[in-house]
PDB file of C-alpha atoms in Angstrom:
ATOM      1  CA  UNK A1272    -184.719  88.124 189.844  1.00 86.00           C
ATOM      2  CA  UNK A1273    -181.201  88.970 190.010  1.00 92.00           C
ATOM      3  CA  UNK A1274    -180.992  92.520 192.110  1.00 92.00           C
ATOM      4  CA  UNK A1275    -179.330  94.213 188.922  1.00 93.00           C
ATOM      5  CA  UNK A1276    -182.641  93.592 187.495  1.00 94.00           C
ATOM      6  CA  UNK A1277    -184.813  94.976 190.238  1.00 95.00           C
ATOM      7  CA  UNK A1278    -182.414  98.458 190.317  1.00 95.00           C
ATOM      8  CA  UNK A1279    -183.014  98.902 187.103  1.00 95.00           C
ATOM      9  CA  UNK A1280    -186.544  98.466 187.277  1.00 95.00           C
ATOM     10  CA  UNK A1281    -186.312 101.444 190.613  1.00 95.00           C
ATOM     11  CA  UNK A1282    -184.090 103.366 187.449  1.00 95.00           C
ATOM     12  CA  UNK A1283    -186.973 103.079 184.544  1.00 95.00           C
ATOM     13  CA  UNK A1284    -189.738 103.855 187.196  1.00 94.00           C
ATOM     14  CA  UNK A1285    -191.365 100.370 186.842  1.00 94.00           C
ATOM     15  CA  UNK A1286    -193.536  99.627 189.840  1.00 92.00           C
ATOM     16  CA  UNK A1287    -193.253  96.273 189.955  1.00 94.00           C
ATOM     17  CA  UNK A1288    -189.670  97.066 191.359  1.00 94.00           C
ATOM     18  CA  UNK A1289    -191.387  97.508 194.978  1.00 95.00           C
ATOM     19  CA  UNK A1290    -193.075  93.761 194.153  1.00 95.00           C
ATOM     20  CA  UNK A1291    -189.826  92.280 193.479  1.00 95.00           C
ATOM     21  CA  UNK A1292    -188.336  93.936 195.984  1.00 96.00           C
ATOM     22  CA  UNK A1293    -190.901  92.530 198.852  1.00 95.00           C
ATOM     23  CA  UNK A1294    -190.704  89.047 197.435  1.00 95.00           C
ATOM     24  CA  UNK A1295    -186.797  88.738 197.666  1.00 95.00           C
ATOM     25  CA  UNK A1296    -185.922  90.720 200.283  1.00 95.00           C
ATOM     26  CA  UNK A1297    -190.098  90.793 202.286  1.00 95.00           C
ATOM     27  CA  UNK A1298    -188.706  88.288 205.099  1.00 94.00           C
ATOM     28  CA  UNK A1299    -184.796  89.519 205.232  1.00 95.00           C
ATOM     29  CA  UNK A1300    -186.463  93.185 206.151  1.00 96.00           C
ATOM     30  CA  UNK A1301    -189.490  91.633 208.019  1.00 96.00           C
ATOM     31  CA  UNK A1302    -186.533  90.072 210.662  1.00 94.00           C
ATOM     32  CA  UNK A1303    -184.552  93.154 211.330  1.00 94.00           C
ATOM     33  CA  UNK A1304    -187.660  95.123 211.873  1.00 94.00           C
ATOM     34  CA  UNK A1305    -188.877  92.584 214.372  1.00 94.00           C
ATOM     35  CA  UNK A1306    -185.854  92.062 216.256  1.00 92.00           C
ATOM     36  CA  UNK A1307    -186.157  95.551 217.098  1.00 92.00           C
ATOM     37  CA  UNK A1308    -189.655  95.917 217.673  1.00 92.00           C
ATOM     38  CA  UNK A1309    -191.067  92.361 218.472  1.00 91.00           C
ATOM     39  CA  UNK A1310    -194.466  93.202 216.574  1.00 92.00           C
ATOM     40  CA  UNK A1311    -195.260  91.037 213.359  1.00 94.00           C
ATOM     41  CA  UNK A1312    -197.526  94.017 212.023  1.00 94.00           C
ATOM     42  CA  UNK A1313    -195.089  96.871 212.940  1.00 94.00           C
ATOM     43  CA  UNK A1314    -192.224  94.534 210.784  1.00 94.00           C
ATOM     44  CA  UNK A1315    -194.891  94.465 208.471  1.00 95.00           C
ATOM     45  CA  UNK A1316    -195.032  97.952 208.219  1.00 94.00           C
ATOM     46  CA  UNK A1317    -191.777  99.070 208.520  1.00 95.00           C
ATOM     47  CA  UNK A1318    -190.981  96.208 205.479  1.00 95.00           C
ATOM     48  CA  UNK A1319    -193.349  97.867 203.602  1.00 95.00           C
ATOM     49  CA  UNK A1320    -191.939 101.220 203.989  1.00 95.00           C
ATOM     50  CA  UNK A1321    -188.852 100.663 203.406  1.00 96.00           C
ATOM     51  CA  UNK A1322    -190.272  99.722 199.672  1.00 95.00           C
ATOM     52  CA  UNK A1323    -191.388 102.961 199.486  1.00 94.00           C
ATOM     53  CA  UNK A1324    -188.232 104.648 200.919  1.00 94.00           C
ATOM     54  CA  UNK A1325    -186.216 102.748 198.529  1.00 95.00           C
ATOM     55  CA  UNK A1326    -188.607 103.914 195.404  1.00 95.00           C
ATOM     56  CA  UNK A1327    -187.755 107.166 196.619  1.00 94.00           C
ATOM     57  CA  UNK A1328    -184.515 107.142 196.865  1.00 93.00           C
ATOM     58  CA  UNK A1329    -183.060 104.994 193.688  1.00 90.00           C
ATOM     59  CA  UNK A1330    -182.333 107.133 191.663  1.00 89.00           C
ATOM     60  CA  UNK A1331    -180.055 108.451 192.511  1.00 90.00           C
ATOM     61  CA  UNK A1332    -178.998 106.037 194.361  1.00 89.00           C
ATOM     62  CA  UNK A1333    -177.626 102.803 193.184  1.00 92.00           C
ATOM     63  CA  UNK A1334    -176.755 100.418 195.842  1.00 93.00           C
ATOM     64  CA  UNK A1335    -173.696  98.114 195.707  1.00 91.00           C
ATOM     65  CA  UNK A1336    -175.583  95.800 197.476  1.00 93.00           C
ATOM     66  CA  UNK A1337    -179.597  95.447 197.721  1.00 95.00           C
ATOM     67  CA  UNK A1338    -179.879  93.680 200.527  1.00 95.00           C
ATOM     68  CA  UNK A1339    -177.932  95.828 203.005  1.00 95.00           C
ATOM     69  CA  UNK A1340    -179.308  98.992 201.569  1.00 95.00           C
ATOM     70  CA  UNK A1341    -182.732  97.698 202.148  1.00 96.00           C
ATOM     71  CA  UNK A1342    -182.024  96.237 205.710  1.00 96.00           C
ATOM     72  CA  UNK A1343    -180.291 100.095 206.010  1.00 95.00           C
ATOM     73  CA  UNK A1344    -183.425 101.381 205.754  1.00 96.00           C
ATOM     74  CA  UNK A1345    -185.442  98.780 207.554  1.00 96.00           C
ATOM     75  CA  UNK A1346    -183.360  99.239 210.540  1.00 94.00           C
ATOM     76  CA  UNK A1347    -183.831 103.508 211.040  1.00 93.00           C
ATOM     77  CA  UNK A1348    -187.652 102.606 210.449  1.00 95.00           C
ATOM     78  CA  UNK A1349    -188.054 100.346 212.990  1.00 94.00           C
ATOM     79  CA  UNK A1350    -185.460 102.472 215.406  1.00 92.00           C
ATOM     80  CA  UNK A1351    -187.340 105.503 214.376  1.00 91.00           C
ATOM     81  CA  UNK A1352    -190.827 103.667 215.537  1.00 91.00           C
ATOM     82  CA  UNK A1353    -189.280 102.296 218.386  1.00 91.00           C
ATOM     83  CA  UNK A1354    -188.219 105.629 219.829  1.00 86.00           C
ATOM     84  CA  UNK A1355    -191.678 106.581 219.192  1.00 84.00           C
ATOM     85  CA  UNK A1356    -193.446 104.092 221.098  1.00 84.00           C
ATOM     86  CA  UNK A1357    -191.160 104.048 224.326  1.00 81.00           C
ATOM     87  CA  UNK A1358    -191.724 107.903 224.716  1.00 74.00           C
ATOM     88  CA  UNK A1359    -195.303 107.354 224.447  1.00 72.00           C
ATOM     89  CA  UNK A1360    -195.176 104.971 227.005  1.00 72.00           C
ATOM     90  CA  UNK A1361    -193.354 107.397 229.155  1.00 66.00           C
ATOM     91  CA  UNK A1362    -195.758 109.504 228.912  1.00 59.00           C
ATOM     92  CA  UNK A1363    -194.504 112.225 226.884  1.00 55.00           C
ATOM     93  CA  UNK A1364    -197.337 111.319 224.099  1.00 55.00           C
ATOM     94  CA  UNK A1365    -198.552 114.526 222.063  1.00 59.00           C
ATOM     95  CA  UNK A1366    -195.322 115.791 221.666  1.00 56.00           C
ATOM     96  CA  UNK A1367    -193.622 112.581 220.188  1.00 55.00           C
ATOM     97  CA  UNK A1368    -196.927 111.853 218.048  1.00 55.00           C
ATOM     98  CA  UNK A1369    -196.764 115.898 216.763  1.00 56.00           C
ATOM     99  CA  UNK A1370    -192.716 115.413 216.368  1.00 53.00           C
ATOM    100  CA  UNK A1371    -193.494 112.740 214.471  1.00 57.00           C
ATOM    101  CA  UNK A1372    -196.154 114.449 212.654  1.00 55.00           C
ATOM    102  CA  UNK A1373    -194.094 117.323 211.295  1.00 52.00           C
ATOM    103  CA  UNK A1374    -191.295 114.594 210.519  1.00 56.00           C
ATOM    104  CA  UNK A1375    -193.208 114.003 207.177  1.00 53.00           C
ATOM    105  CA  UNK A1376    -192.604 118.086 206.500  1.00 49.00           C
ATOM    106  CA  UNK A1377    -188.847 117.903 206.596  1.00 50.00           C
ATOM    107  CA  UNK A1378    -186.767 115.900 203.373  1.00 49.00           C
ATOM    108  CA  UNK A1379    -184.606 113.873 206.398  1.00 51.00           C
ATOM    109  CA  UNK A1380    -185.326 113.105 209.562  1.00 50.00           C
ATOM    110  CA  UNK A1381    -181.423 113.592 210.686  1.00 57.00           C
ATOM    111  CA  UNK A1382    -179.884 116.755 210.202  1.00 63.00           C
ATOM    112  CA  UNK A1383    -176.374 117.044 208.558  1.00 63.00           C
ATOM    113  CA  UNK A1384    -174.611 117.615 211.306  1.00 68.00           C
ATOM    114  CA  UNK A1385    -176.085 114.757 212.982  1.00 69.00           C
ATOM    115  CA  UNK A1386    -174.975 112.717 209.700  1.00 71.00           C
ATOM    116  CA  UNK A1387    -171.596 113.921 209.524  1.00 70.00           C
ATOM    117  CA  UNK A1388    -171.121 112.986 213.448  1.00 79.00           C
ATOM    118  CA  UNK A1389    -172.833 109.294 212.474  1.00 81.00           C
ATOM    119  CA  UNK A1390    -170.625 108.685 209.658  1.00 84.00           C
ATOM    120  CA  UNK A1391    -167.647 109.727 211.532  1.00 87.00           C
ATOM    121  CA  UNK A1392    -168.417 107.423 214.227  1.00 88.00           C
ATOM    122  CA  UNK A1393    -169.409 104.859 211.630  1.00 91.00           C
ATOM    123  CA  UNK A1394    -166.063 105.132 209.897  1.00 92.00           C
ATOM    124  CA  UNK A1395    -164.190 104.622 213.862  1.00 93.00           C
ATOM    125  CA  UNK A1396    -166.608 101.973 214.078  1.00 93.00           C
ATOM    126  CA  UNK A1397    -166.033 100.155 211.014  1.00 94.00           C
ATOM    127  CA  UNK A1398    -161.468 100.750 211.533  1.00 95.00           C
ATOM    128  CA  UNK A1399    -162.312  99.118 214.959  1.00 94.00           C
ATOM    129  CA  UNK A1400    -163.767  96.085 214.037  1.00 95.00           C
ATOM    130  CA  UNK A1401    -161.536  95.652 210.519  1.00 95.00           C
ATOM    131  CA  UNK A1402    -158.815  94.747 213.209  1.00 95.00           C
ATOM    132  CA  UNK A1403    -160.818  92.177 215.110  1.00 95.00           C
ATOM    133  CA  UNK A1404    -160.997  88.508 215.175  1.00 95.00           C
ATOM    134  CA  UNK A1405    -163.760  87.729 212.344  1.00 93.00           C
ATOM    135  CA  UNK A1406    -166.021  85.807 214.830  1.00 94.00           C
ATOM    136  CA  UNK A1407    -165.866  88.754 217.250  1.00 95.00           C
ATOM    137  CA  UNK A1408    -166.443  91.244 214.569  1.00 95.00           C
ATOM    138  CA  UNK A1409    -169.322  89.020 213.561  1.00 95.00           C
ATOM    139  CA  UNK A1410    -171.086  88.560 216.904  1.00 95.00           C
ATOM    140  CA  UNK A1411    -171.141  92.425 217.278  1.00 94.00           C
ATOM    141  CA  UNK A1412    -172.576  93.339 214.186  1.00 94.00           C
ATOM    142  CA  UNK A1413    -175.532  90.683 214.758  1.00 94.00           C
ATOM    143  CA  UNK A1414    -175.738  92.014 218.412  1.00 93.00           C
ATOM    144  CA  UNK A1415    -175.450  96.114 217.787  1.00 92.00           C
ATOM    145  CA  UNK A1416    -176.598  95.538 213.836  1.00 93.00           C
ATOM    146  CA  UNK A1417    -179.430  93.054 213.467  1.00 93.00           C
ATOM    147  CA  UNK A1418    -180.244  93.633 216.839  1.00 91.00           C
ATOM    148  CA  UNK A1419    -180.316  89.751 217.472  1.00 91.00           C
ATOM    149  CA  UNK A1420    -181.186  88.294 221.112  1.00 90.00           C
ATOM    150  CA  UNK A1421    -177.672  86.950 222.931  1.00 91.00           C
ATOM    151  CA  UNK A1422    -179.571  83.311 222.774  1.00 93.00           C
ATOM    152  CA  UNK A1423    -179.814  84.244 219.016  1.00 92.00           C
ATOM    153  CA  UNK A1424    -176.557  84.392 218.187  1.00 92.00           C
ATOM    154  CA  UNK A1425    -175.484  81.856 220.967  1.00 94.00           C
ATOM    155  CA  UNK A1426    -177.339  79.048 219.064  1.00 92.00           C
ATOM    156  CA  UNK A1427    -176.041  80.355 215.392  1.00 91.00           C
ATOM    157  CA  UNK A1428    -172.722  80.168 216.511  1.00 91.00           C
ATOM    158  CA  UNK A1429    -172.957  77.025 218.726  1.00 91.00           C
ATOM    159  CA  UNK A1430    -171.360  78.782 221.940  1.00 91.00           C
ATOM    160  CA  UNK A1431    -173.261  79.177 225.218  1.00 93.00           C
ATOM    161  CA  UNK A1432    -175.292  82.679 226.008  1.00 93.00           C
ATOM    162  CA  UNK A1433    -172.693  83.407 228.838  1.00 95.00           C
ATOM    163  CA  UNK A1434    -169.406  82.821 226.320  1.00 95.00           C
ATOM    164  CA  UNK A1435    -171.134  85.532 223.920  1.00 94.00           C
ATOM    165  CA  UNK A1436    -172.711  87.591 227.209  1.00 93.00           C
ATOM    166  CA  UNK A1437    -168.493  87.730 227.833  1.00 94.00           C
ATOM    167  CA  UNK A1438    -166.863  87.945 224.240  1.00 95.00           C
ATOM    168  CA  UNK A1439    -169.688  91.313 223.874  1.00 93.00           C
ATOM    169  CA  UNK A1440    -168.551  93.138 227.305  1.00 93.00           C
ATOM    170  CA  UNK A1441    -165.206  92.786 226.265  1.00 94.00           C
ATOM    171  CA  UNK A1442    -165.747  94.309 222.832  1.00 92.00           C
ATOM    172  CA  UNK A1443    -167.581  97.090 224.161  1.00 91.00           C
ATOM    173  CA  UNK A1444    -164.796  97.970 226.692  1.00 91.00           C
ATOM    174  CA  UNK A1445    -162.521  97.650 224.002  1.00 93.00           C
ATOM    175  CA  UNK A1446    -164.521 100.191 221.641  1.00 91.00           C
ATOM    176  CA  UNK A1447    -164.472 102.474 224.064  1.00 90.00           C
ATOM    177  CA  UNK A1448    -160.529 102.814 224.787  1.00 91.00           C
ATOM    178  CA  UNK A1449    -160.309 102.990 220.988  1.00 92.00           C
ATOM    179  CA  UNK A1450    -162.802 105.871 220.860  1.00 90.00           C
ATOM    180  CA  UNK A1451    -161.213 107.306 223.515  1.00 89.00           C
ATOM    181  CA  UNK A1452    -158.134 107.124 221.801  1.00 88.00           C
ATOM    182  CA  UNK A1453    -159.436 108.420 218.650  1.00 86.00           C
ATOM    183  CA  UNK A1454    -160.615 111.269 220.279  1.00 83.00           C
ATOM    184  CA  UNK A1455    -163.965 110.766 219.356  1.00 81.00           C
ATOM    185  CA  UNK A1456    -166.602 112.145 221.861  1.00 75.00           C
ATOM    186  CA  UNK A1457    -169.905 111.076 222.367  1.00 69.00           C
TER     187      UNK A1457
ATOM    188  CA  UNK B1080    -178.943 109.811 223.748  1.00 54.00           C
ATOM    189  CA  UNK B1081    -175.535 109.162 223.719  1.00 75.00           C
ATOM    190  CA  UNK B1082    -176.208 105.611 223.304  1.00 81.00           C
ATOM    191  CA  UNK B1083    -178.630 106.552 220.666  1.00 81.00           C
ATOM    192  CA  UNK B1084    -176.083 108.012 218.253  1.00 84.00           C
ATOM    193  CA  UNK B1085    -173.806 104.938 218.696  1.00 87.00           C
ATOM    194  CA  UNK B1086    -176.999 102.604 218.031  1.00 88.00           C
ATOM    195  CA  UNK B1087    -177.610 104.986 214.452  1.00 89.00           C
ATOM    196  CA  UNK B1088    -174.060 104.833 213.774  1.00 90.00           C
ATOM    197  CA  UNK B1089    -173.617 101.332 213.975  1.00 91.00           C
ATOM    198  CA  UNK B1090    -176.295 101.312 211.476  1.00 92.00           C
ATOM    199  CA  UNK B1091    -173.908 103.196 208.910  1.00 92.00           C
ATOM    200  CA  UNK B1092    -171.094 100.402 209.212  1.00 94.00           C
ATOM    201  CA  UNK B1093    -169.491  99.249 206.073  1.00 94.00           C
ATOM    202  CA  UNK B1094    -171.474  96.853 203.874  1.00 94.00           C
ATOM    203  CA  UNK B1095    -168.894  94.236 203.864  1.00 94.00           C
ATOM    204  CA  UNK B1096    -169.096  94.035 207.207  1.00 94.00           C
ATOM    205  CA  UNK B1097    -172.413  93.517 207.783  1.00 94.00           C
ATOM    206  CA  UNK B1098    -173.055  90.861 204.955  1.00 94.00           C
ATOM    207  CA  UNK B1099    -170.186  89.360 206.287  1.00 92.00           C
ATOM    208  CA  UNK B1100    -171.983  88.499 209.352  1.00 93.00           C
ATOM    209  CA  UNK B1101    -174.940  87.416 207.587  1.00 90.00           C
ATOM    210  CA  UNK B1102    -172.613  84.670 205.697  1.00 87.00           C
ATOM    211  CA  UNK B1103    -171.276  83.002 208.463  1.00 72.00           C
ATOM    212  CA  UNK B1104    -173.950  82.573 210.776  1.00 60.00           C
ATOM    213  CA  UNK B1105    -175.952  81.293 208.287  1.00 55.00           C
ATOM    214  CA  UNK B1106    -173.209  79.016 207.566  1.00 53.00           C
ATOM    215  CA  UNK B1107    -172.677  77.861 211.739  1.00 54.00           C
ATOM    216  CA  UNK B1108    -176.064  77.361 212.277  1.00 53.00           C
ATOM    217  CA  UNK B1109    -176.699  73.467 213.378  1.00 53.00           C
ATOM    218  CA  UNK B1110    -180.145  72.227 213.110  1.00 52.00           C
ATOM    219  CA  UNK B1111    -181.429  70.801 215.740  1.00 57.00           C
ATOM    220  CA  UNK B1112    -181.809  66.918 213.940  1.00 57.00           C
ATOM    221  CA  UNK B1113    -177.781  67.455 213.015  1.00 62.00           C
ATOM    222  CA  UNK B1114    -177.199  67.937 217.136  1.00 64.00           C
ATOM    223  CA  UNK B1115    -179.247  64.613 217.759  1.00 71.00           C
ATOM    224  CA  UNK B1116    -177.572  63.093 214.573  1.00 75.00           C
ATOM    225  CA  UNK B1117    -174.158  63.894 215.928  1.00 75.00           C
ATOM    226  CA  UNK B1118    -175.299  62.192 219.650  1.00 78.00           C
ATOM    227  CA  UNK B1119    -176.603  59.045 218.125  1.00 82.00           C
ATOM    228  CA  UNK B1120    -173.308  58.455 216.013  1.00 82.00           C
ATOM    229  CA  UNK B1121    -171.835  59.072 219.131  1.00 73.00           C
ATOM    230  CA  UNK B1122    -173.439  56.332 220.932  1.00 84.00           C
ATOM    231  CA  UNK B1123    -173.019  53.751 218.221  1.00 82.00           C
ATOM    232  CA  UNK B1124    -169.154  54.862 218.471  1.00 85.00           C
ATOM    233  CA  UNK B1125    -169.100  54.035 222.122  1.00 83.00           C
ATOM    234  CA  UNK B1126    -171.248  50.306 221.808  1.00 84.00           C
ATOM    235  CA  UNK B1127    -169.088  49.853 218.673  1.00 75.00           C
ATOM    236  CA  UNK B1128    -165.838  49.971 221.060  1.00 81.00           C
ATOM    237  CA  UNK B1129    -167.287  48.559 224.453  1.00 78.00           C
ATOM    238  CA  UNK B1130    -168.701  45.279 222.189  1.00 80.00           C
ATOM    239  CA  UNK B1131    -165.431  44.994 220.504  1.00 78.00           C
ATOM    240  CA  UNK B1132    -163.345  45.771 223.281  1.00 76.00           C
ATOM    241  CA  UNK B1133    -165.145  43.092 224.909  1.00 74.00           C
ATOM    242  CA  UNK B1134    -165.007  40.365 221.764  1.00 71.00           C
ATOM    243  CA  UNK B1135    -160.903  40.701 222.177  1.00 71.00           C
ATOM    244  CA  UNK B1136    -160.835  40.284 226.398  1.00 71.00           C
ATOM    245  CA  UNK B1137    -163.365  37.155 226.065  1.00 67.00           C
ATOM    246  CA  UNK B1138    -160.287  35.201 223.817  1.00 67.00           C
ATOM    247  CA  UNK B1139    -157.509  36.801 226.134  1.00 70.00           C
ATOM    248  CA  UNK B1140    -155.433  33.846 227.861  1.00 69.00           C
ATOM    249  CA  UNK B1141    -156.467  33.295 231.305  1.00 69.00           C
ATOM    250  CA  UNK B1142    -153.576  30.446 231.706  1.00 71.00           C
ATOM    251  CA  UNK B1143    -152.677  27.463 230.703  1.00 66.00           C
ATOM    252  CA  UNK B1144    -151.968  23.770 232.203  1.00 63.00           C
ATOM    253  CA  UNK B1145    -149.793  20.771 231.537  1.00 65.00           C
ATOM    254  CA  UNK B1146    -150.858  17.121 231.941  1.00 64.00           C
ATOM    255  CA  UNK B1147    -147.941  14.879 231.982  1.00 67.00           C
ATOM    256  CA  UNK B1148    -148.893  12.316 230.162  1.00 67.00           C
ATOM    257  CA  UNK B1149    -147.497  10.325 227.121  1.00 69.00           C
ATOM    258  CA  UNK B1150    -147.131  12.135 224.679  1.00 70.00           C
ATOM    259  CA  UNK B1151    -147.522  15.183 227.161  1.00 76.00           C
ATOM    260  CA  UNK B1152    -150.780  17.878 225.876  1.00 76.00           C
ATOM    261  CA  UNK B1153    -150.719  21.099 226.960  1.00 79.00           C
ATOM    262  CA  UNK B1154    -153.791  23.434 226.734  1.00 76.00           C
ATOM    263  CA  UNK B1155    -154.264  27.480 226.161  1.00 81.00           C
ATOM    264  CA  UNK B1156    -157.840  28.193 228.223  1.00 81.00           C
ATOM    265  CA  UNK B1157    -159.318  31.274 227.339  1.00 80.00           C
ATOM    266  CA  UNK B1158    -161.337  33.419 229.489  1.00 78.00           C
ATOM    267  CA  UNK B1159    -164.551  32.524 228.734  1.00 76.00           C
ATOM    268  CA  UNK B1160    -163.635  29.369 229.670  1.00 79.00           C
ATOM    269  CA  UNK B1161    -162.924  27.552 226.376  1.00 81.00           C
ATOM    270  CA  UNK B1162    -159.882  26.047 224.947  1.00 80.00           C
ATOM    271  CA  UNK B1163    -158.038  28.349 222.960  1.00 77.00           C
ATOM    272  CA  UNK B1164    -155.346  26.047 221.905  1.00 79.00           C
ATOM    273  CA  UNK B1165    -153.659  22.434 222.330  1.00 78.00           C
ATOM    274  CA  UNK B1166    -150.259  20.945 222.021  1.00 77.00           C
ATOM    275  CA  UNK B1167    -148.713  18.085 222.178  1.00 71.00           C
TER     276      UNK B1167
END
């Protein structure tokens, strides 16, 4: 089903949207979840509730593109469970687990000031890598993006790990001059 | 927590650029039976030359002599030893 299709089915309220949804785009939001948290049934989960984040959400939104939007939301999930379980493990437990409890009373889990400040950075982000060499600007956003492992990436792109280990610490020196000169703050 | 907020924000990049990245990779990606395909043609490359390279030395002239006799009948040897060519 084309993804035309499937928004409109979010737009007329038609459930079977969210079954679409998981059986074009199940495994594309089942990878991003588990190259962050390395658990098939947390990707599991987080894939499945990014269905219901998306049934939420369209309308009013109407995404450009499907697939991003849902990896979008895939990716805070599993970043957002992620955070969760290292602070458990740190052993900081009932107040992450009640944090995380009350995040279901709030309508966002970000604030806007925390927004405007990501999509400020975002928009640095996004001027610094226009400017870069496509395979560098590629190789970051599967590092920093998708999360990918370096061996990942080193086998997509047929280089060695230490070639991508090198073309990544440059990149990151070189986003933070720009910052710098940007005057952006973090 | 720094880090954090650079982490989230990377997660608000453009579209473009992010299904960029999904397009080429995809695209780069060699399976592993296309690296052993590549090897094997490879190999046959290198036989193919050393067996032909080898063919051509075999007939190269390795020299010739002259019996004087009458009418006089030179021979061409070639490497391997057999006669390559004979005048009289």
């Amino acid at each position: 089903m084309r993804d035309r299709e499937i928004i409109e089915l979010y737009w007329v309220r038609n459930e079977s949207a969210i079954t679409a949804t998981a059986e074009k785009y199940g495994s594309y939001c089942h990878t991003i979840a588990y190259n962050i948290l390395r658990n098939k049934e947390d990707a599991e989960e987080c894939a499945n509730d990014t269905y219901l984040r998306a049934w939420s959400s369209i309308p009013p939104q109407r995404p450009n593109r499907l697939s991003i939007y849902l990896g979008k939301i895939t990716r805070n999930l599993a970043l957002n469970r992620y955070k969760r379980y290292t602070a458990e493990k740190r052993g900081h437990g009932q107040v992450v687990l009640a944090l995380s409890e009350l995040e279901a009373c709030v309508p966002s889990e970000t604030t806007v000031e925390q927004t405007v400040e990501e999509n400020e950075l975002a928009a640095a982000i996004d001027r610094f890598l226009y400017v870069k060499p496509k395979l560098n600007r590629n190789i970051f956003v599967r590092r920093y993006y998708h999360l990918y492992a370096i061996r990942d990436i080193a086998d997509a792109y047929g280089m060695s790990e230490s070639k991508v280990t090198s073309l990544l610490f440059r990149m990151r020196n070189e986003l933070r001059r720009f910052l710098e000169k940007e005057g952006i703050m973090l | 927590m720094k880090t954090e907020v650079l982490l989230r924000s990377i997660g608000r990049i453009s579209d473009e650029l992010i299904a960029d990245a999904e397009s080429e990779a995809n695209t780069k990606r060699k399976p592993g039976w296309a690296k052993l395909g590549t090897m094997a043609a490879c190999l046959a490359l290198v036989l193919c030359t050393g067996i032909a390279t080898h063919a051509i030395r075999s007939n190269a002239t390795a020299g010739t002599f002259t019996m004087d006799v009458n009418p006089s009948v030179e021979y061409t040897i070639a490497k391997s030893g057999t006669v390559k060519m004979s005048a009289a």
